[in-house]
Amino acid sequence: MPVIETEVLECGVRLVTETMADVRSATVGVWVGTGSRDEDDERAGASHFLEHLLFKGTPTWGAAEIAEAIDEVGGDMNAFTTKEYTAFYVRLLAQDLPLGLDVLSAITTTPALRPEDIDAERQVILDEILMHTDEPADFAAEQCTAALFPGHPLGREVLGTPSSVAALDRDAIHDFFETHYRAENLVVAAAGDVDHGALAREVGTRFARRSGGAAPKRTPPEAPGRPLVVDRRPTEQVHMVLGMLAPGRHAPERWPLAVLNHVLGGGISSRLFQEIRERRGLAYSIWSERTHYDEVGTLTVTVGTAPEHAPEVLALVGTELDRIGQDGITARELQVAQGHLRAETLLSLEDSGARMSRIGSSLLLHGRIMEIDEVLSRVEAVTVDDVAAVTADLSATARTLSVVGPFTPGEA
């Protein structure tokens, strides 16, 4: 059986490990409790910019040297930034775990942040912003989030804006690093063939220089969302995202919401997929998804369709949402959704990388590690009435429609 251990080290870092029998790999990650929602308007994109820059090396270890060292042992190293946290990780053979820890600790405690690297990476990020803007489906999703959280950092794109990224200089980025990359805002997670005690000693030594710090203070969104935002473009399809506010990650309603999401558009047996794609052939893909933030969440439906079909597709989505709100879901739909969520949970834990991600994010975002059996029991405990209650709440919530493409507002 896997063994999970947690500990707050003397330096302030929270350490969590999961020992897995019969594996020869290990994945270690550094989780920073700061994301794009923790930036002011002038520093929008700083978390993501800093994520890029840490891979440029340290005063004694160049970017090419890091890449070569990880490549030589067949490792996989990467990072990502979200609205509420930033994560860096490396997956390699367990015998090479000391190298992975050397690299991760070096870049997250003593990054070089050279001016020339900042200028070079700035252009890369500006191109990344343009790339996302050019993708109508991506832009429709970003536009929906902005409309759901107007004037709030949760509504901003993680990458920042061209003007904010262009204005970030070394002093601003260094100050952001010094404020947020402190031990008490960090979680180090490792899974696979790992020894908790040995890792605790190594992590404690490496992160001692970054003691102090705290999780950022956050303000929940309050402004009402915008009902409709349209970006007219001469695209072949109309890309639409219909969104509404939903419970946050700590709310007990997140479990019935997971079931509702699967029934609505989370799988190939879902109502929207079956009605709009399979029966009517109005779209190649249509799906729903839920996102949970600290105090609030969202439920969205995403679809791309021919311009002449957009009004019909929108009407069908609205009708299905209203029908679920009025009549609820069936016992069979509940059974299928629970089976899917159970298998999805178990299948996602097949390697050390997935397990590291689970325990690292859980400790950072929830303050504890929920055992797999507890997760499964929460899903299995959901009833048809539970789903009806959360659906009723969503039915009373205002909806936001984001559209990109040849679309006339009157068609909504």
PDB file of C-alpha atoms in Angstrom, residues 47-280:
ATOM      1  CA  SER A  47       3.715  34.618 -12.145  1.00  0.00           C
ATOM      2  CA  HIS A  48       3.819  33.150 -15.643  1.00  0.00           C
ATOM      3  CA  PHE A  49       6.778  35.330 -16.673  1.00  0.00           C
ATOM      4  CA  LEU A  50       8.700  34.171 -13.611  1.00  0.00           C
ATOM      5  CA  GLU A  51       7.850  30.527 -14.352  1.00  0.00           C
ATOM      6  CA  HIS A  52       9.557  30.913 -17.740  1.00  0.00           C
ATOM      7  CA  LEU A  53      12.554  32.727 -16.314  1.00  0.00           C
ATOM      8  CA  LEU A  54      13.410  30.166 -13.652  1.00  0.00           C
ATOM      9  CA  PHE A  55      14.341  27.712 -16.403  1.00  0.00           C
ATOM     10  CA  LYS A  56      16.949  30.182 -17.631  1.00  0.00           C
ATOM     11  CA  GLY A  57      19.227  29.018 -14.836  1.00  0.00           C
ATOM     12  CA  THR A  58      21.031  30.255 -11.745  1.00  0.00           C
ATOM     13  CA  PRO A  59      24.216  32.303 -11.306  1.00  0.00           C
ATOM     14  CA  THR A  60      26.232  29.061 -11.469  1.00  0.00           C
ATOM     15  CA  TRP A  61      24.039  26.817 -13.606  1.00  0.00           C
ATOM     16  CA  GLY A  62      23.068  27.803 -17.140  1.00  0.00           C
ATOM     17  CA  ALA A  63      19.842  26.901 -18.934  1.00  0.00           C
ATOM     18  CA  ALA A  64      21.625  24.611 -21.406  1.00  0.00           C
ATOM     19  CA  GLU A  65      23.439  22.831 -18.573  1.00  0.00           C
ATOM     20  CA  ILE A  66      20.152  22.161 -16.779  1.00  0.00           C
ATOM     21  CA  ALA A  67      18.520  20.837 -19.944  1.00  0.00           C
ATOM     22  CA  GLU A  68      21.513  18.619 -20.707  1.00  0.00           C
ATOM     23  CA  ALA A  69      21.669  17.209 -17.170  1.00  0.00           C
ATOM     24  CA  ILE A  70      17.972  16.261 -17.198  1.00  0.00           C
ATOM     25  CA  ASP A  71      18.174  14.874 -20.744  1.00  0.00           C
ATOM     26  CA  GLU A  72      21.176  12.724 -19.879  1.00  0.00           C
ATOM     27  CA  VAL A  73      19.175  10.762 -17.289  1.00  0.00           C
ATOM     28  CA  GLY A  74      16.020  10.588 -19.426  1.00  0.00           C
ATOM     29  CA  GLY A  75      14.093  12.916 -17.156  1.00  0.00           C
ATOM     30  CA  ASP A  76      11.043  15.041 -17.880  1.00  0.00           C
ATOM     31  CA  MET A  77      11.011  18.572 -16.469  1.00  0.00           C
ATOM     32  CA  ASN A  78       8.314  21.191 -16.839  1.00  0.00           C
ATOM     33  CA  ALA A  79       6.200  23.804 -15.084  1.00  0.00           C
ATOM     34  CA  PHE A  80       2.825  25.505 -15.340  1.00  0.00           C
ATOM     35  CA  THR A  81       1.044  28.551 -13.967  1.00  0.00           C
ATOM     36  CA  THR A  82      -2.602  28.794 -12.962  1.00  0.00           C
ATOM     37  CA  LYS A  83      -4.738  31.519 -11.458  1.00  0.00           C
ATOM     38  CA  GLU A  84      -3.962  30.354  -7.906  1.00  0.00           C
ATOM     39  CA  TYR A  85      -0.611  28.558  -7.956  1.00  0.00           C
ATOM     40  CA  THR A  86       2.547  27.804  -9.917  1.00  0.00           C
ATOM     41  CA  ALA A  87       4.178  24.363 -10.074  1.00  0.00           C
ATOM     42  CA  PHE A  88       7.591  23.057 -11.154  1.00  0.00           C
ATOM     43  CA  TYR A  89       8.350  19.356 -11.412  1.00  0.00           C
ATOM     44  CA  VAL A  90      10.788  16.750 -12.665  1.00  0.00           C
ATOM     45  CA  ARG A  91      10.154  13.040 -13.244  1.00  0.00           C
ATOM     46  CA  LEU A  92      13.105  10.664 -13.489  1.00  0.00           C
ATOM     47  CA  LEU A  93      14.495   7.369 -12.291  1.00  0.00           C
ATOM     48  CA  ALA A  94      14.564   7.137  -8.513  1.00  0.00           C
ATOM     49  CA  GLN A  95      18.349   6.767  -8.548  1.00  0.00           C
ATOM     50  CA  ASP A  96      18.559  10.246 -10.121  1.00  0.00           C
ATOM     51  CA  LEU A  97      16.224  11.941  -7.636  1.00  0.00           C
ATOM     52  CA  PRO A  98      19.119  13.897  -6.024  1.00  0.00           C
ATOM     53  CA  LEU A  99      19.783  15.534  -9.407  1.00  0.00           C
ATOM     54  CA  GLY A 100      16.127  16.456  -9.802  1.00  0.00           C
ATOM     55  CA  LEU A 101      16.037  17.963  -6.343  1.00  0.00           C
ATOM     56  CA  ASP A 102      19.269  19.862  -7.045  1.00  0.00           C
ATOM     57  CA  VAL A 103      17.776  21.429 -10.155  1.00  0.00           C
ATOM     58  CA  LEU A 104      14.358  22.286  -8.698  1.00  0.00           C
ATOM     59  CA  SER A 105      15.751  23.736  -5.492  1.00  0.00           C
ATOM     60  CA  ALA A 106      18.353  25.792  -7.368  1.00  0.00           C
ATOM     61  CA  ILE A 107      15.960  27.430  -9.815  1.00  0.00           C
ATOM     62  CA  THR A 108      13.308  28.150  -7.159  1.00  0.00           C
ATOM     63  CA  THR A 109      15.712  29.589  -4.569  1.00  0.00           C
ATOM     64  CA  THR A 110      18.511  31.293  -6.553  1.00  0.00           C
ATOM     65  CA  PRO A 111      17.345  32.124 -10.097  1.00  0.00           C
ATOM     66  CA  ALA A 112      19.662  34.324 -12.115  1.00  0.00           C
ATOM     67  CA  LEU A 113      16.964  36.638 -13.535  1.00  0.00           C
ATOM     68  CA  ARG A 114      19.447  38.114 -16.000  1.00  0.00           C
ATOM     69  CA  PRO A 115      18.224  41.241 -17.873  1.00  0.00           C
ATOM     70  CA  GLU A 116      19.084  39.678 -21.234  1.00  0.00           C
ATOM     71  CA  ASP A 117      17.056  36.568 -20.401  1.00  0.00           C
ATOM     72  CA  ILE A 118      14.110  38.713 -19.334  1.00  0.00           C
ATOM     73  CA  ASP A 119      14.147  40.617 -22.621  1.00  0.00           C
ATOM     74  CA  ALA A 120      14.389  37.412 -24.676  1.00  0.00           C
ATOM     75  CA  GLU A 121      11.628  35.634 -22.773  1.00  0.00           C
ATOM     76  CA  ARG A 122       9.398  38.698 -22.895  1.00  0.00           C
ATOM     77  CA  GLN A 123       9.127  38.308 -26.665  1.00  0.00           C
ATOM     78  CA  VAL A 124       8.356  34.594 -26.297  1.00  0.00           C
ATOM     79  CA  ILE A 125       5.468  35.409 -23.948  1.00  0.00           C
ATOM     80  CA  LEU A 126       4.155  38.191 -26.176  1.00  0.00           C
ATOM     81  CA  ASP A 127       4.079  35.676 -29.032  1.00  0.00           C
ATOM     82  CA  GLU A 128       2.297  33.216 -26.732  1.00  0.00           C
ATOM     83  CA  ILE A 129      -0.371  35.833 -26.002  1.00  0.00           C
ATOM     84  CA  LEU A 130      -0.846  36.426 -29.730  1.00  0.00           C
ATOM     85  CA  MET A 131      -1.088  32.679 -30.328  1.00  0.00           C
ATOM     86  CA  HIS A 132      -3.925  32.360 -27.801  1.00  0.00           C
ATOM     87  CA  THR A 133      -5.695  35.386 -29.274  1.00  0.00           C
ATOM     88  CA  ASP A 134      -5.505  33.797 -32.733  1.00  0.00           C
ATOM     89  CA  GLU A 135      -7.209  30.621 -31.478  1.00  0.00           C
ATOM     90  CA  PRO A 136     -10.931  31.454 -31.427  1.00  0.00           C
ATOM     91  CA  ALA A 137     -11.867  28.574 -29.112  1.00  0.00           C
ATOM     92  CA  ASP A 138      -9.222  29.598 -26.569  1.00  0.00           C
ATOM     93  CA  PHE A 139     -10.209  33.239 -26.831  1.00  0.00           C
ATOM     94  CA  ALA A 140     -13.895  32.429 -26.326  1.00  0.00           C
ATOM     95  CA  ALA A 141     -13.036  30.622 -23.084  1.00  0.00           C
ATOM     96  CA  GLU A 142     -10.835  33.472 -21.849  1.00  0.00           C
ATOM     97  CA  GLN A 143     -13.497  36.003 -22.787  1.00  0.00           C
ATOM     98  CA  CYS A 144     -16.115  34.031 -20.846  1.00  0.00           C
ATOM     99  CA  THR A 145     -13.971  33.962 -17.701  1.00  0.00           C
ATOM    100  CA  ALA A 146     -13.371  37.706 -17.965  1.00  0.00           C
ATOM    101  CA  ALA A 147     -17.115  38.296 -18.283  1.00  0.00           C
ATOM    102  CA  LEU A 148     -17.907  36.044 -15.311  1.00  0.00           C
ATOM    103  CA  PHE A 149     -15.432  37.935 -13.093  1.00  0.00           C
ATOM    104  CA  PRO A 150     -15.401  41.521 -14.408  1.00  0.00           C
ATOM    105  CA  GLY A 151     -12.807  43.762 -12.796  1.00  0.00           C
ATOM    106  CA  HIS A 152     -11.403  40.913 -10.695  1.00  0.00           C
ATOM    107  CA  PRO A 153      -8.012  39.164 -11.066  1.00  0.00           C
ATOM    108  CA  LEU A 154      -9.772  35.813 -11.576  1.00  0.00           C
ATOM    109  CA  GLY A 155     -11.102  37.242 -14.814  1.00  0.00           C
ATOM    110  CA  ARG A 156      -7.656  38.051 -16.186  1.00  0.00           C
ATOM    111  CA  GLU A 157      -5.739  35.721 -18.435  1.00  0.00           C
ATOM    112  CA  VAL A 158      -2.815  33.964 -16.710  1.00  0.00           C
ATOM    113  CA  LEU A 159      -0.400  35.214 -19.382  1.00  0.00           C
ATOM    114  CA  GLY A 160      -1.128  38.851 -18.627  1.00  0.00           C
ATOM    115  CA  THR A 161      -1.676  41.520 -21.288  1.00  0.00           C
ATOM    116  CA  PRO A 162       0.744  42.770 -23.947  1.00  0.00           C
ATOM    117  CA  SER A 163       1.089  46.081 -22.102  1.00  0.00           C
ATOM    118  CA  SER A 164       1.655  44.555 -18.652  1.00  0.00           C
ATOM    119  CA  VAL A 165       4.179  42.013 -19.944  1.00  0.00           C
ATOM    120  CA  ALA A 166       6.015  44.728 -21.891  1.00  0.00           C
ATOM    121  CA  ALA A 167       6.258  46.852 -18.731  1.00  0.00           C
ATOM    122  CA  LEU A 168       7.642  44.152 -16.396  1.00  0.00           C
ATOM    123  CA  ASP A 169      11.323  44.849 -15.734  1.00  0.00           C
ATOM    124  CA  ARG A 170      13.911  43.009 -13.674  1.00  0.00           C
ATOM    125  CA  ASP A 171      13.221  44.969 -10.492  1.00  0.00           C
ATOM    126  CA  ALA A 172       9.498  44.180 -10.614  1.00  0.00           C
ATOM    127  CA  ILE A 173      10.093  40.491 -11.343  1.00  0.00           C
ATOM    128  CA  HIS A 174      12.785  40.176  -8.679  1.00  0.00           C
ATOM    129  CA  ASP A 175      10.525  41.847  -6.117  1.00  0.00           C
ATOM    130  CA  PHE A 176       7.701  39.447  -7.027  1.00  0.00           C
ATOM    131  CA  PHE A 177      10.048  36.496  -6.574  1.00  0.00           C
ATOM    132  CA  GLU A 178      11.331  37.726  -3.222  1.00  0.00           C
ATOM    133  CA  THR A 179       7.777  38.210  -1.943  1.00  0.00           C
ATOM    134  CA  HIS A 180       6.140  34.994  -3.080  1.00  0.00           C
ATOM    135  CA  TYR A 181       8.874  32.356  -3.391  1.00  0.00           C
ATOM    136  CA  ARG A 182       9.290  31.966   0.351  1.00  0.00           C
ATOM    137  CA  ALA A 183       9.218  28.746   2.347  1.00  0.00           C
ATOM    138  CA  GLU A 184       5.866  29.267   4.041  1.00  0.00           C
ATOM    139  CA  ASN A 185       4.218  29.721   0.640  1.00  0.00           C
ATOM    140  CA  LEU A 186       5.758  26.519  -0.750  1.00  0.00           C
ATOM    141  CA  VAL A 187       4.874  22.838  -0.833  1.00  0.00           C
ATOM    142  CA  VAL A 188       7.426  20.245  -1.930  1.00  0.00           C
ATOM    143  CA  ALA A 189       5.823  16.991  -3.035  1.00  0.00           C
ATOM    144  CA  ALA A 190       7.406  13.721  -4.135  1.00  0.00           C
ATOM    145  CA  ALA A 191       6.004  10.348  -5.137  1.00  0.00           C
ATOM    146  CA  GLY A 192       7.461   7.039  -6.241  1.00  0.00           C
ATOM    147  CA  ASP A 193      10.512   5.280  -4.891  1.00  0.00           C
ATOM    148  CA  VAL A 194      11.213   7.948  -2.266  1.00  0.00           C
ATOM    149  CA  ASP A 195      12.312   8.035   1.364  1.00  0.00           C
ATOM    150  CA  HIS A 196      10.500  10.695   3.379  1.00  0.00           C
ATOM    151  CA  GLY A 197      13.164  11.149   6.058  1.00  0.00           C
ATOM    152  CA  ALA A 198      16.010  11.509   3.587  1.00  0.00           C
ATOM    153  CA  LEU A 199      14.015  13.924   1.458  1.00  0.00           C
ATOM    154  CA  ALA A 200      13.076  16.001   4.500  1.00  0.00           C
ATOM    155  CA  ARG A 201      16.747  16.510   5.334  1.00  0.00           C
ATOM    156  CA  GLU A 202      17.644  17.454   1.761  1.00  0.00           C
ATOM    157  CA  VAL A 203      14.711  19.830   1.291  1.00  0.00           C
ATOM    158  CA  GLY A 204      15.271  21.461   4.657  1.00  0.00           C
ATOM    159  CA  THR A 205      18.876  22.221   3.788  1.00  0.00           C
ATOM    160  CA  ARG A 206      18.170  23.494   0.287  1.00  0.00           C
ATOM    161  CA  PHE A 207      15.265  25.791   1.200  1.00  0.00           C
ATOM    162  CA  ALA A 208      16.622  27.153   4.490  1.00  0.00           C
ATOM    163  CA  ARG A 209      17.676  30.340   2.700  1.00  0.00           C
ATOM    164  CA  ARG A 210      14.054  31.028   1.696  1.00  0.00           C
ATOM    165  CA  SER A 211      12.506  30.989   5.184  1.00  0.00           C
ATOM    166  CA  GLY A 212       9.569  33.248   5.995  1.00  0.00           C
ATOM    167  CA  GLY A 213       6.821  34.443   3.719  1.00  0.00           C
ATOM    168  CA  ALA A 214       3.092  33.736   3.760  1.00  0.00           C
ATOM    169  CA  ALA A 215       0.237  32.803   1.497  1.00  0.00           C
ATOM    170  CA  PRO A 216      -1.123  35.835  -0.387  1.00  0.00           C
ATOM    171  CA  LYS A 217      -4.257  37.545   0.919  1.00  0.00           C
ATOM    172  CA  ARG A 218      -7.158  37.328  -1.507  1.00  0.00           C
ATOM    173  CA  THR A 219     -10.389  39.218  -2.116  1.00  0.00           C
ATOM    174  CA  PRO A 220     -13.385  37.286  -3.465  1.00  0.00           C
ATOM    175  CA  PRO A 221     -15.175  38.536  -6.599  1.00  0.00           C
ATOM    176  CA  GLU A 222     -18.331  40.537  -5.998  1.00  0.00           C
ATOM    177  CA  ALA A 223     -19.335  42.290  -9.223  1.00  0.00           C
ATOM    178  CA  PRO A 224     -22.082  40.614 -11.270  1.00  0.00           C
ATOM    179  CA  GLY A 225     -21.054  38.991 -14.510  1.00  0.00           C
ATOM    180  CA  ARG A 226     -21.771  40.350 -17.979  1.00  0.00           C
ATOM    181  CA  PRO A 227     -24.528  38.449 -19.824  1.00  0.00           C
ATOM    182  CA  LEU A 228     -23.060  38.615 -23.348  1.00  0.00           C
ATOM    183  CA  VAL A 229     -19.663  39.319 -24.913  1.00  0.00           C
ATOM    184  CA  VAL A 230     -19.071  38.933 -28.657  1.00  0.00           C
ATOM    185  CA  ASP A 231     -15.870  39.125 -30.688  1.00  0.00           C
ATOM    186  CA  ARG A 232     -16.950  39.159 -34.319  1.00  0.00           C
ATOM    187  CA  ARG A 233     -14.480  37.484 -36.699  1.00  0.00           C
ATOM    188  CA  PRO A 234     -14.748  35.944 -40.168  1.00  0.00           C
ATOM    189  CA  THR A 235     -14.188  32.396 -38.869  1.00  0.00           C
ATOM    190  CA  GLU A 236     -15.678  29.260 -40.389  1.00  0.00           C
ATOM    191  CA  GLN A 237     -17.319  28.325 -37.087  1.00  0.00           C
ATOM    192  CA  VAL A 238     -18.980  30.220 -34.291  1.00  0.00           C
ATOM    193  CA  HIS A 239     -17.252  29.365 -30.999  1.00  0.00           C
ATOM    194  CA  MET A 240     -19.466  29.713 -27.950  1.00  0.00           C
ATOM    195  CA  VAL A 241     -18.902  29.283 -24.217  1.00  0.00           C
ATOM    196  CA  LEU A 242     -21.885  29.497 -21.882  1.00  0.00           C
ATOM    197  CA  GLY A 243     -20.808  29.928 -18.271  1.00  0.00           C
ATOM    198  CA  MET A 244     -22.262  30.347 -14.799  1.00  0.00           C
ATOM    199  CA  LEU A 245     -20.884  30.650 -11.286  1.00  0.00           C
ATOM    200  CA  ALA A 246     -20.720  27.456  -9.223  1.00  0.00           C
ATOM    201  CA  PRO A 247     -19.478  26.305  -5.775  1.00  0.00           C
ATOM    202  CA  GLY A 248     -15.781  26.705  -4.904  1.00  0.00           C
ATOM    203  CA  ARG A 249     -13.286  23.969  -4.117  1.00  0.00           C
ATOM    204  CA  HIS A 250     -14.117  23.784  -0.401  1.00  0.00           C
ATOM    205  CA  ALA A 251     -17.903  23.547  -0.797  1.00  0.00           C
ATOM    206  CA  PRO A 252     -19.550  20.155  -0.183  1.00  0.00           C
ATOM    207  CA  GLU A 253     -21.653  20.788  -3.286  1.00  0.00           C
ATOM    208  CA  ARG A 254     -18.597  20.137  -5.461  1.00  0.00           C
ATOM    209  CA  TRP A 255     -19.327  16.395  -5.356  1.00  0.00           C
ATOM    210  CA  PRO A 256     -22.862  16.535  -6.789  1.00  0.00           C
ATOM    211  CA  LEU A 257     -21.593  19.203  -9.190  1.00  0.00           C
ATOM    212  CA  ALA A 258     -19.069  16.669 -10.527  1.00  0.00           C
ATOM    213  CA  VAL A 259     -21.934  14.260 -11.202  1.00  0.00           C
ATOM    214  CA  LEU A 260     -24.041  16.982 -12.803  1.00  0.00           C
ATOM    215  CA  ASN A 261     -21.176  18.002 -15.055  1.00  0.00           C
ATOM    216  CA  HIS A 262     -20.753  14.457 -16.350  1.00  0.00           C
ATOM    217  CA  VAL A 263     -24.467  14.066 -17.029  1.00  0.00           C
ATOM    218  CA  LEU A 264     -24.663  17.427 -18.796  1.00  0.00           C
ATOM    219  CA  GLY A 265     -21.588  17.329 -21.033  1.00  0.00           C
ATOM    220  CA  GLY A 266     -18.688  15.554 -19.346  1.00  0.00           C
ATOM    221  CA  GLY A 267     -18.669  12.358 -21.390  1.00  0.00           C
ATOM    222  CA  ILE A 268     -19.790  10.733 -24.631  1.00  0.00           C
ATOM    223  CA  SER A 269     -22.992   9.521 -22.963  1.00  0.00           C
ATOM    224  CA  SER A 270     -23.813  13.034 -21.730  1.00  0.00           C
ATOM    225  CA  ARG A 271     -27.044  14.733 -22.687  1.00  0.00           C
ATOM    226  CA  LEU A 272     -25.457  17.531 -24.724  1.00  0.00           C
ATOM    227  CA  PHE A 273     -23.112  15.225 -26.647  1.00  0.00           C
ATOM    228  CA  GLN A 274     -25.868  12.778 -27.451  1.00  0.00           C
ATOM    229  CA  GLU A 275     -28.469  15.397 -28.419  1.00  0.00           C
ATOM    230  CA  ILE A 276     -26.376  17.964 -30.271  1.00  0.00           C
ATOM    231  CA  ARG A 277     -23.691  15.827 -31.877  1.00  0.00           C
ATOM    232  CA  GLU A 278     -25.039  12.289 -32.138  1.00  0.00           C
ATOM    233  CA  ARG A 279     -28.744  12.861 -32.830  1.00  0.00           C
ATOM    234  CA  ARG A 280     -28.691  16.191 -34.664  1.00  0.00           C
TER     235      ARG A 280
END
